[in-house]
CSV table of C-alpha atoms in Angstrom, one decimal:
chain,number,residue,atom,x,y,z
A,268,MET,CA,302.6,122.4,14.8
A,269,ARG,CA,300.8,123.7,17.8
A,270,THR,CA,298.1,126.3,17.9
A,271,ARG,CA,300.3,129.0,19.5
A,272,THR,CA,302.9,128.4,16.8
A,273,LYS,CA,300.3,128.8,14.1
A,274,VAL,CA,299.2,132.0,15.7
A,275,ILE,CA,302.8,133.3,15.8
A,276,ILE,CA,303.4,132.4,12.1
A,277,GLY,CA,300.1,133.9,11.1
A,278,ALA,CA,300.8,137.2,12.8
A,279,LEU,CA,304.3,137.3,11.3
A,280,GLY,CA,302.7,136.6,7.9
A,281,VAL,CA,300.3,139.5,8.2
A,282,VAL,CA,303.1,141.9,9.1
A,283,ALA,CA,305.2,140.5,6.3
A,284,LEU,CA,302.5,140.9,3.7
A,285,GLY,CA,302.1,144.5,4.7
A,286,SER,CA,305.8,145.2,3.9
A,287,ALA,CA,306.0,143.0,0.8
A,288,ALA,CA,306.4,145.9,-1.5
A,289,VAL,CA,309.4,147.4,0.4
A,290,LEU,CA,311.1,144.0,0.6
A,291,GLY,CA,310.6,143.4,-3.1
A,292,MET,CA,312.5,146.6,-3.9
A,293,ASN,CA,315.4,145.5,-1.8
A,294,GLY,CA,315.3,141.9,-3.0
A,295,ARG,CA,317.4,142.1,-6.1
A,296,ARG,CA,320.8,140.5,-6.1
A,297,GLY,CA,322.6,143.7,-6.8
A,298,ASN,CA,321.4,145.6,-3.8
A,299,GLY,CA,321.0,142.6,-1.5
A,300,THR,CA,318.1,141.6,0.7
A,301,GLN,CA,317.5,143.0,4.1
A,302,ALA,CA,316.6,140.2,6.6
A,303,ARG,CA,316.8,139.1,10.1
A,304,VAL,CA,319.5,136.6,10.9
A,305,GLU,CA,320.0,134.4,13.9
A,306,VAL,CA,322.8,132.1,15.1
A,307,VAL,CA,321.9,128.4,15.7
A,308,GLU,CA,322.2,127.8,19.4
A,309,LYS,CA,321.2,125.1,21.9
A,310,ARG,CA,318.0,125.7,23.8
A,311,ASP,CA,315.6,123.8,26.1
A,312,LEU,CA,312.5,123.1,24.0
A,313,ILE,CA,309.0,122.1,25.2
A,314,ALA,CA,306.3,120.8,22.8
A,315,THR,CA,302.8,121.4,23.9
A,316,VAL,CA,299.2,120.9,22.9
A,317,THR,CA,296.9,123.7,23.8
A,318,ALA,CA,293.2,123.3,24.4
A,319,SER,CA,290.3,124.9,26.2
A,320,GLY,CA,287.8,123.4,28.6
A,321,ASN,CA,286.1,123.8,31.9
A,322,VAL,CA,286.6,122.9,35.6
A,323,ARG,CA,284.6,120.1,37.2
A,324,ALA,CA,284.8,118.0,40.3
A,325,ARG,CA,286.0,114.5,39.8
A,326,ARG,CA,283.1,113.2,41.9
A,327,LYS,CA,279.7,114.8,42.0
A,328,VAL,CA,276.1,113.6,42.6
A,329,ASP,CA,273.1,115.1,40.9
A,330,ILE,CA,270.1,114.5,43.2
A,331,SER,CA,266.7,114.1,41.8
A,332,SER,CA,263.5,113.3,43.6
A,333,ASP,CA,262.0,109.8,43.3
A,334,ILE,CA,258.6,111.1,44.1
A,335,SER,CA,256.4,114.1,43.2
A,336,ALA,CA,255.8,116.3,46.2
A,337,ARG,CA,256.0,119.9,47.5
A,338,VAL,CA,259.2,121.1,49.3
A,339,THR,CA,258.1,121.8,52.8
A,340,GLU,CA,261.4,122.4,54.5
A,341,LEU,CA,264.8,123.4,52.9
A,342,LEU,CA,267.6,122.9,55.3
A,343,ILE,CA,270.7,124.0,53.2
A,344,ASP,CA,271.9,126.8,51.0
A,345,GLU,CA,273.9,126.7,47.8
A,346,GLY,CA,277.6,126.7,48.6
A,347,GLU,CA,277.2,125.1,52.0
A,348,ASP,CA,279.4,122.1,53.0
A,349,VAL,CA,277.4,119.0,54.0
A,350,GLU,CA,278.3,115.7,55.6
A,351,GLU,CA,277.2,112.2,54.3
A,352,GLY,CA,273.8,111.4,55.7
A,353,GLN,CA,272.9,115.0,56.6
A,354,ILE,CA,269.2,115.9,55.9
A,355,LEU,CA,269.1,118.4,53.1
A,356,LEU,CA,265.3,118.9,52.6
A,357,ARG,CA,261.9,117.5,53.4
A,358,LEU,CA,259.0,117.0,51.1
A,359,ASP,CA,255.2,116.9,51.9
A,360,ARG,CA,254.5,113.6,53.6
A,361,SER,CA,250.7,113.6,53.9
A,362,ARG,CA,249.9,111.6,50.8
A,363,TYR,CA,252.5,109.0,51.5
A,364,GLU,CA,251.6,108.7,55.2
A,365,ALA,CA,248.0,108.0,54.1
A,366,ALA,CA,249.4,105.4,51.7
A,367,VAL,CA,251.2,103.7,54.5
A,368,ASN,CA,248.1,103.7,56.7
A,369,ARG,CA,246.1,102.2,53.9
A,370,SER,CA,248.6,99.5,53.2
A,371,LEU,CA,248.8,98.7,56.9
A,372,ALA,CA,245.0,98.3,57.1
A,373,ASN,CA,245.1,96.0,54.1
A,374,LEU,CA,247.8,93.9,55.7
A,375,LYS,CA,245.7,93.5,58.9
A,376,GLN,CA,242.7,92.6,56.8
A,377,SER,CA,244.8,89.9,55.0
A,378,GLN,CA,246.0,88.6,58.3
A,379,ALA,CA,242.4,88.3,59.5
A,380,GLN,CA,241.5,86.4,56.4
A,381,VAL,CA,244.4,84.0,57.1
A,382,ALA,CA,243.1,83.4,60.6
A,383,GLN,CA,239.6,82.7,59.2
A,384,SER,CA,240.9,80.4,56.5
A,385,LYS,CA,243.0,78.6,59.0
A,386,ALA,CA,239.9,77.9,61.1
A,387,GLY,CA,238.0,76.6,58.1
A,388,PHE,CA,241.0,74.5,57.1
A,389,VAL,CA,241.2,72.8,60.6
A,390,ARG,CA,237.4,72.1,60.6
A,391,ALA,CA,237.5,70.6,57.2
A,392,GLN,CA,240.5,68.5,58.1
A,393,ARG,CA,238.9,67.1,61.2
A,394,GLU,CA,235.6,66.4,59.3
A,395,ALA,CA,237.5,64.6,56.5
A,396,GLU,CA,239.4,62.4,59.0
A,397,ARG,CA,236.3,61.6,61.0
A,398,LYS,CA,234.3,60.5,57.9
A,399,ALA,CA,237.2,58.4,56.7
A,400,SER,CA,237.5,56.7,60.1
A,401,LEU,CA,233.8,55.9,60.2
A,402,TRP,CA,234.0,54.5,56.6
A,403,GLU,CA,236.8,52.2,57.6
A,404,SER,CA,235.1,50.9,60.7
A,405,ASP,CA,231.6,50.5,59.3
A,406,SER,CA,230.7,51.4,55.7
A,407,LEU,CA,227.0,51.4,56.7
A,408,LEU,CA,227.4,54.4,59.0
A,409,VAL,CA,228.5,56.9,56.2
A,410,SER,CA,228.2,56.7,52.5
A,411,ARG,CA,231.2,56.9,50.2
A,412,GLN,CA,229.7,60.1,48.8
A,413,GLU,CA,230.0,61.8,52.2
A,414,VAL,CA,233.6,60.7,52.6
A,415,GLU,CA,234.5,62.1,49.2
A,416,ASN,CA,232.6,65.4,49.9
A,417,ALA,CA,234.5,65.8,53.2
A,418,GLN,CA,237.8,65.2,51.5
A,419,THR,CA,237.0,67.7,48.7
A,420,ASP,CA,236.0,70.3,51.3
A,421,PHE,CA,239.3,69.8,53.1
A,422,GLU,CA,241.2,70.4,49.8
A,423,VAL,CA,239.2,73.6,49.1
A,424,GLN,CA,239.9,75.0,52.6
A,425,SER,CA,243.6,74.2,52.1
A,426,SER,CA,243.7,76.2,48.9
A,427,LEU,CA,241.8,79.1,50.5
A,428,LEU,CA,244.3,79.2,53.4
A,429,GLU,CA,247.3,79.2,50.9
A,430,ALA,CA,245.6,82.1,49.0
A,431,ALA,CA,245.1,84.0,52.2
A,432,GLU,CA,248.7,83.6,53.1
A,433,PHE,CA,249.8,84.9,49.7
A,434,GLY,CA,247.5,87.8,50.3
A,435,VAL,CA,249.4,88.6,53.5
A,436,GLY,CA,252.7,88.6,51.5
A,437,GLN,CA,251.2,90.9,48.9
A,438,ALA,CA,249.9,93.3,51.5
A,439,GLN,CA,253.2,93.3,53.3
A,440,ALA,CA,255.0,94.1,50.0
A,441,ALA,CA,252.6,97.0,49.4
A,442,LEU,CA,253.3,98.3,52.9
A,443,ASP,CA,257.0,98.1,52.4
A,444,GLU,CA,256.7,100.0,49.2
A,445,ALA,CA,254.5,102.7,50.8
A,446,ARG,CA,257.0,103.1,53.6
A,447,ASP,CA,259.8,103.3,51.1
A,448,GLN,CA,258.0,106.1,49.3
A,449,LEU,CA,257.4,107.8,52.6
A,450,SER,CA,261.1,107.6,53.4
A,451,LYS,CA,261.9,109.4,50.1
A,452,THR,CA,260.2,112.5,51.4
A,453,VAL,CA,263.4,113.1,53.3
A,454,ILE,CA,266.5,113.8,51.0
A,455,VAL,CA,269.9,113.3,52.6
A,456,ALA,CA,273.4,113.9,51.4
A,457,PRO,CA,274.8,110.9,49.6
A,458,MET,CA,278.4,112.0,50.3
A,459,THR,CA,280.5,114.6,52.1
A,460,GLY,CA,281.0,117.7,49.9
A,461,ARG,CA,279.6,121.0,48.9
A,462,VAL,CA,276.2,122.0,47.5
A,463,THR,CA,277.3,123.4,44.1
A,464,ARG,CA,273.9,123.7,42.6
A,465,LEU,CA,270.5,124.2,44.3
A,466,ASN,CA,267.5,124.3,41.9
A,467,VAL,CA,264.5,124.4,44.3
A,468,GLU,CA,263.0,126.7,46.8
A,469,GLU,CA,260.7,126.0,49.7
A,470,GLY,CA,257.2,125.6,48.5
A,471,GLU,CA,258.1,124.4,45.0
A,472,THR,CA,257.0,121.0,43.7
A,473,VAL,CA,259.5,118.5,42.4
A,474,ILE,CA,258.4,115.9,39.9
A,475,VAL,CA,259.6,112.5,38.9
A,476,GLY,CA,261.1,112.1,35.4
A,477,THR,CA,259.4,110.0,32.7
A,478,MET,CA,260.5,108.6,29.4
A,479,ASN,CA,259.7,111.9,27.6
A,480,ASN,CA,260.0,114.4,30.4
A,481,PRO,CA,263.0,114.8,32.6
A,482,GLY,CA,262.4,115.0,36.3
A,483,SER,CA,263.4,117.8,38.6
A,484,LEU,CA,267.1,118.1,39.3
A,485,VAL,CA,266.9,119.2,42.9
A,486,LEU,CA,270.5,119.9,43.8
A,487,THR,CA,274.1,118.8,43.2
A,488,VAL,CA,276.7,117.8,45.8
A,489,SER,CA,280.3,117.8,44.7
A,490,ASP,CA,283.5,116.6,46.3
A,491,LEU,CA,285.8,119.6,45.6
A,492,SER,CA,288.9,117.9,47.1
A,493,VAL,CA,289.8,116.6,43.6
A,494,MET,CA,289.3,119.0,40.7
A,495,GLU,CA,289.7,118.3,37.0
A,496,ILE,CA,289.9,120.2,33.7
A,497,VAL,CA,287.9,118.7,30.9
A,498,LEU,CA,289.5,119.7,27.6
A,499,GLU,CA,288.3,119.4,24.0
A,500,VAL,CA,291.3,118.4,22.0
A,501,ASP,CA,291.4,118.3,18.2
A,502,GLU,CA,291.8,114.8,16.7
A,503,THR,CA,295.2,115.7,15.1
A,504,ASP,CA,296.7,116.4,18.6
A,505,VAL,CA,295.2,113.5,20.5
A,506,PRO,CA,297.9,110.9,19.4
A,507,GLU,CA,300.6,113.1,20.8
A,508,ILE,CA,299.1,113.1,24.3
A,509,SER,CA,299.7,110.3,26.8
A,510,LEU,CA,298.5,109.5,30.2
A,511,GLY,CA,300.7,111.0,32.8
A,512,ASP,CA,301.7,114.0,30.7
A,513,SER,CA,302.1,117.1,32.8
A,514,ALA,CA,300.1,120.3,32.0
A,515,ARG,CA,300.0,124.0,32.8
A,516,VAL,CA,296.6,125.4,33.4
A,517,ASP,CA,295.4,129.0,33.2
A,518,LEU,CA,291.9,129.9,34.6
A,519,ASP,CA,290.1,133.0,33.4
A,520,ALA,CA,288.9,133.6,37.0
A,521,PHE,CA,292.5,133.6,38.4
A,522,PRO,CA,294.5,135.5,35.7
A,523,GLU,CA,297.6,135.9,38.0
A,524,LEU,CA,297.9,132.2,38.8
A,525,GLU,CA,299.1,129.2,36.9
A,526,PHE,CA,298.1,125.7,38.0
A,527,ALA,CA,299.8,122.4,37.5
A,528,GLY,CA,298.1,119.1,36.6
A,529,VAL,CA,298.5,115.7,35.0
A,530,VAL,CA,296.6,114.0,32.2
A,531,THR,CA,294.5,111.2,33.8
A,532,GLU,CA,292.0,110.4,31.0
A,533,ILE,CA,291.9,110.4,27.2
A,534,GLY,CA,288.6,109.8,25.4
A,535,ASN,CA,288.3,106.8,23.2
A,536,SER,CA,285.5,108.3,21.0
A,537,ALA,CA,284.6,111.8,19.8
A,538,ILE,CA,282.7,114.1,22.0
A,539,ARG,CA,280.3,114.8,19.0
A,540,PRO,CA,280.3,111.8,16.7
A,541,PRO,CA,280.3,112.5,12.9
A,542,SER,CA,276.8,110.9,12.7
A,543,GLN,CA,275.3,113.8,14.6
A,544,SER,CA,276.4,116.2,11.8
A,545,ALA,CA,275.2,114.0,9.0
A,546,GLY,CA,272.7,115.8,6.7
A,547,THR,CA,273.7,119.3,8.0
A,548,GLY,CA,276.0,120.1,5.1
A,549,GLN,CA,278.8,121.1,7.5
A,550,THR,CA,282.1,119.3,8.0
A,551,PRO,CA,282.1,118.0,11.5
A,552,THR,CA,284.7,119.1,14.0
A,553,ILE,CA,286.2,116.0,15.7
A,554,ASP,CA,287.3,116.6,19.2
A,555,PHE,CA,288.1,114.2,22.0
A,556,GLU,CA,287.8,114.7,25.7
A,557,VAL,CA,291.1,114.8,27.7
A,558,VAL,CA,290.9,115.2,31.5
A,559,VAL,CA,293.7,116.9,33.4
A,560,THR,CA,293.6,116.4,37.2
A,561,LEU,CA,294.9,119.5,39.1
A,562,TRP,CA,297.5,119.3,41.8
A,563,ASP,CA,296.5,121.0,45.1
A,564,PRO,CA,293.4,122.9,43.8
A,565,PRO,CA,292.6,126.1,45.8
A,566,ALA,CA,289.5,126.1,48.0
A,567,GLU,CA,288.2,129.0,45.9
A,568,LEU,CA,288.0,126.9,42.7
A,569,ARG,CA,284.5,126.4,41.3
A,570,PRO,CA,283.0,123.9,38.9
A,571,ASP,CA,282.4,125.2,35.3
A,572,LEU,CA,285.1,127.8,35.3
A,573,SER,CA,286.7,128.4,31.9
A,574,ALA,CA,290.3,127.1,31.6
A,575,THR,CA,293.1,126.8,29.0
A,576,ALA,CA,295.7,124.1,29.4
A,577,GLU,CA,299.0,123.4,27.8
A,578,VAL,CA,299.8,119.7,27.9
A,579,ILE,CA,303.5,119.1,27.7
A,580,THR,CA,304.0,116.3,25.2
A,581,GLU,CA,307.8,116.4,24.6
A,582,THR,CA,310.8,118.0,26.3
A,583,ARG,CA,314.3,118.5,24.8
A,584,ILE,CA,317.2,119.8,27.0
A,585,ASP,CA,320.1,121.7,25.5
A,586,GLN,CA,319.2,120.9,21.9
A,587,LEU,CA,320.2,122.7,18.6
A,588,SER,CA,317.3,124.8,17.5
A,589,ILE,CA,316.2,127.2,14.8
A,590,PRO,CA,313.4,129.8,14.7
A,591,ILE,CA,310.1,128.3,13.4
A,592,ILE,CA,309.8,131.1,10.8
A,593,ALA,CA,313.2,130.2,9.4
A,594,LEU,CA,312.0,126.8,8.1
A,595,THR,CA,310.7,126.8,4.6
A,596,LEU,CA,309.9,124.4,1.7
A,597,ARG,CA,311.7,124.5,-1.6
A,598,GLU,CA,311.7,122.6,-4.8
A,599,ASP,CA,314.9,122.5,-7.0
A,600,ASP,CA,313.7,125.2,-9.3
A,601,GLN,CA,312.8,127.5,-6.5
A,602,VAL,CA,316.2,127.5,-4.8
A,603,ASP,CA,318.3,129.1,-7.6
A,604,ASP,CA,317.3,131.6,-10.2
A,605,THR,CA,319.1,129.6,-12.9
A,606,ALA,CA,317.8,126.2,-12.0
A,607,GLY,CA,315.0,126.4,-14.4
A,608,ASP,CA,317.4,127.0,-17.3
A,609,ARG,CA,319.4,123.8,-16.7
A,610,PRO,CA,318.7,121.0,-19.2
A,611,GLY,CA,316.7,118.1,-17.7
A,612,SER,CA,315.7,120.1,-14.6
A,613,GLU,CA,312.4,118.7,-13.3
A,614,SER,CA,310.4,119.6,-10.3
A,615,ALA,CA,310.9,117.3,-7.4
A,616,ASP,CA,309.2,116.8,-4.0
A,617,PRO,CA,309.6,119.9,-1.8
A,618,VAL,CA,312.4,119.8,0.7
A,619,GLU,CA,312.4,121.3,4.2
A,620,GLY,CA,315.3,123.5,4.9
A,621,VAL,CA,316.7,126.9,5.9
A,622,PHE,CA,318.9,129.6,4.3
A,623,VAL,CA,322.3,129.6,5.9
A,624,VAL,CA,324.2,132.8,5.5
A,625,LYS,CA,327.7,132.0,4.1
A,626,ASP,CA,330.1,134.7,3.0
A,627,GLY,CA,327.2,137.2,3.2
A,628,MET,CA,325.0,135.2,0.8
A,629,ALA,CA,322.0,132.9,1.3
A,630,ASP,CA,322.6,129.1,0.8
A,631,PHE,CA,319.6,126.8,1.1
A,632,THR,CA,320.4,123.9,3.3
A,633,PRO,CA,318.1,120.9,3.9
A,634,VAL,CA,317.5,120.1,7.6
A,635,GLU,CA,315.6,117.6,9.6
A,636,VAL,CA,313.6,119.0,12.5
A,637,GLY,CA,312.0,117.4,15.5
A,638,ILE,CA,309.6,118.8,18.0
A,639,ALA,CA,308.3,122.4,17.9
A,640,GLY,CA,308.5,124.6,20.9
A,641,GLU,CA,306.7,127.9,21.2
A,642,GLU,CA,309.1,129.7,18.8
A,643,TYR,CA,311.8,127.2,17.8
A,644,PHE,CA,312.2,123.9,16.1
A,645,GLU,CA,314.5,121.2,17.3
A,646,VAL,CA,317.3,120.5,14.8
A,647,ILE,CA,318.1,116.8,14.3
A,648,SER,CA,320.5,117.1,11.4
A,649,GLY,CA,321.7,119.5,8.7
A,650,LEU,CA,323.1,122.3,10.8
A,651,THR,CA,325.9,122.8,13.3
A,652,LEU,CA,326.3,125.0,16.4
A,653,GLY,CA,327.1,128.6,15.3
A,654,ASP,CA,325.6,128.5,11.9
A,655,THR,CA,323.7,131.7,11.0
A,656,VAL,CA,320.3,131.3,9.4
A,657,VAL,CA,317.8,133.8,7.8
A,658,SER,CA,315.0,134.1,10.4
A,659,GLY,CA,312.6,136.5,8.8
A,660,PRO,CA,310.6,138.4,7.8
A,661,TYR,CA,308.3,135.7,6.5
A,662,GLN,CA,308.0,137.3,3.0
A,663,VAL,CA,311.8,137.2,2.7
A,664,VAL,CA,312.2,133.6,3.7
A,665,ARG,CA,309.4,132.6,1.4
A,666,THR,CA,310.9,134.2,-1.7
A,667,LEU,CA,314.6,133.9,-1.0
A,668,ARG,CA,317.0,132.3,-3.5
A,669,ASN,CA,320.5,130.8,-3.4
A,670,GLY,CA,323.2,133.4,-3.7
A,671,THR,CA,321.1,136.4,-2.7
A,672,ILE,CA,323.2,138.9,-0.7
A,673,ILE,CA,321.9,139.2,2.8
A,674,ARG,CA,322.0,142.5,4.7
A,675,ALA,CA,321.2,142.0,8.4
A,676,MET,CA,318.4,144.2,9.7
A,677,GLY,CA,319.1,146.8,12.4
A,678,GLY,CA,322.4,147.9,10.8
A,679,MET,CA,324.0,144.5,11.3
A,680,ASP,CA,326.1,142.9,8.6
A,681,GLY,CA,326.2,139.2,7.6
A,682,PRO,CA,328.0,136.8,9.9
A,683,ASP,CA,331.4,137.1,8.1
A,684,GLU,CA,331.3,140.8,8.2
A,685,GLY,CA,330.7,141.4,11.9
């Protein structure tokens, strides 16, 4: 049973309780019971699930700064349309330019060390080759110790050259990092859209987030061409919703308009898991996220607007129906005043049914119902077209017995009497 149906029944119940005393006086068999009656007819029924939520853009980008710096130039305003790659704002560059210059100087120094190490390497290589050649031609010209020392010096210079080359690579990486940091002083639009949130002003300082402290959210760019309604749906209603179900959407900001959409996402886990409510002593409310994509959203639509959606889960065309309030539950000993006096009468499981008016008297008839529309149940079996059923008030339907004389409200008689 849907939320709107529950509200209708609740309201009828309140009214009925207020008039219970009057109805009780008219409820005796001798005087008859005044009640509303309605003929079973064919109707078009629509079963819905109603839920509330908010509007959001399907695609949005929250832009945070990767560096800490002061905003020196703000080039856009909130609500402005921007193009992908457009410059949105600039941050103070002085510190990062200095880092680039420092890294560049370190790179040049490393390159000079490579040149120096290369010269030492060439000298040591030539000396080792000359000593080895002399040793081979005449061992009396150089000692074996001199040959070994020259070879060792050559190996040392080779290692020094390799280390200097690694130093150049390290300096180059530091320069690339400094240049990357410098480039982040200019923030550009990551996509075409609209600036839907702007959290900074010129002169403010943005900071980088850490593990314990969130960074500055600078601005949000949203693509408003595709808009969605994010609903929180009760767990009991989620199984009835399917992808592709159509929906009717009402927005508080546009009370005169109704929007159409389709269900495009159904959450697989609760929005707030039960574990989050553990230890609070409160029974957790289990809701799931259901996303409805709007067809042709207007340009005036804004993210975060409040919305209420009716997701159409079932439709029946030209189907027998009865008023929701006419359906009631009865046990055997509740249907007839004399049932409790019959030997062997035992209470059984409650049966769903309605009171059909026959020859001016109520006759409880079990029925099988299907989907629930806003005010009517679909009748699957138990009734035929043209049957007349008691349709209220609630207090009458709740206490009615078989054989009770029915007097139609509003001066109307039973079905066999006019």
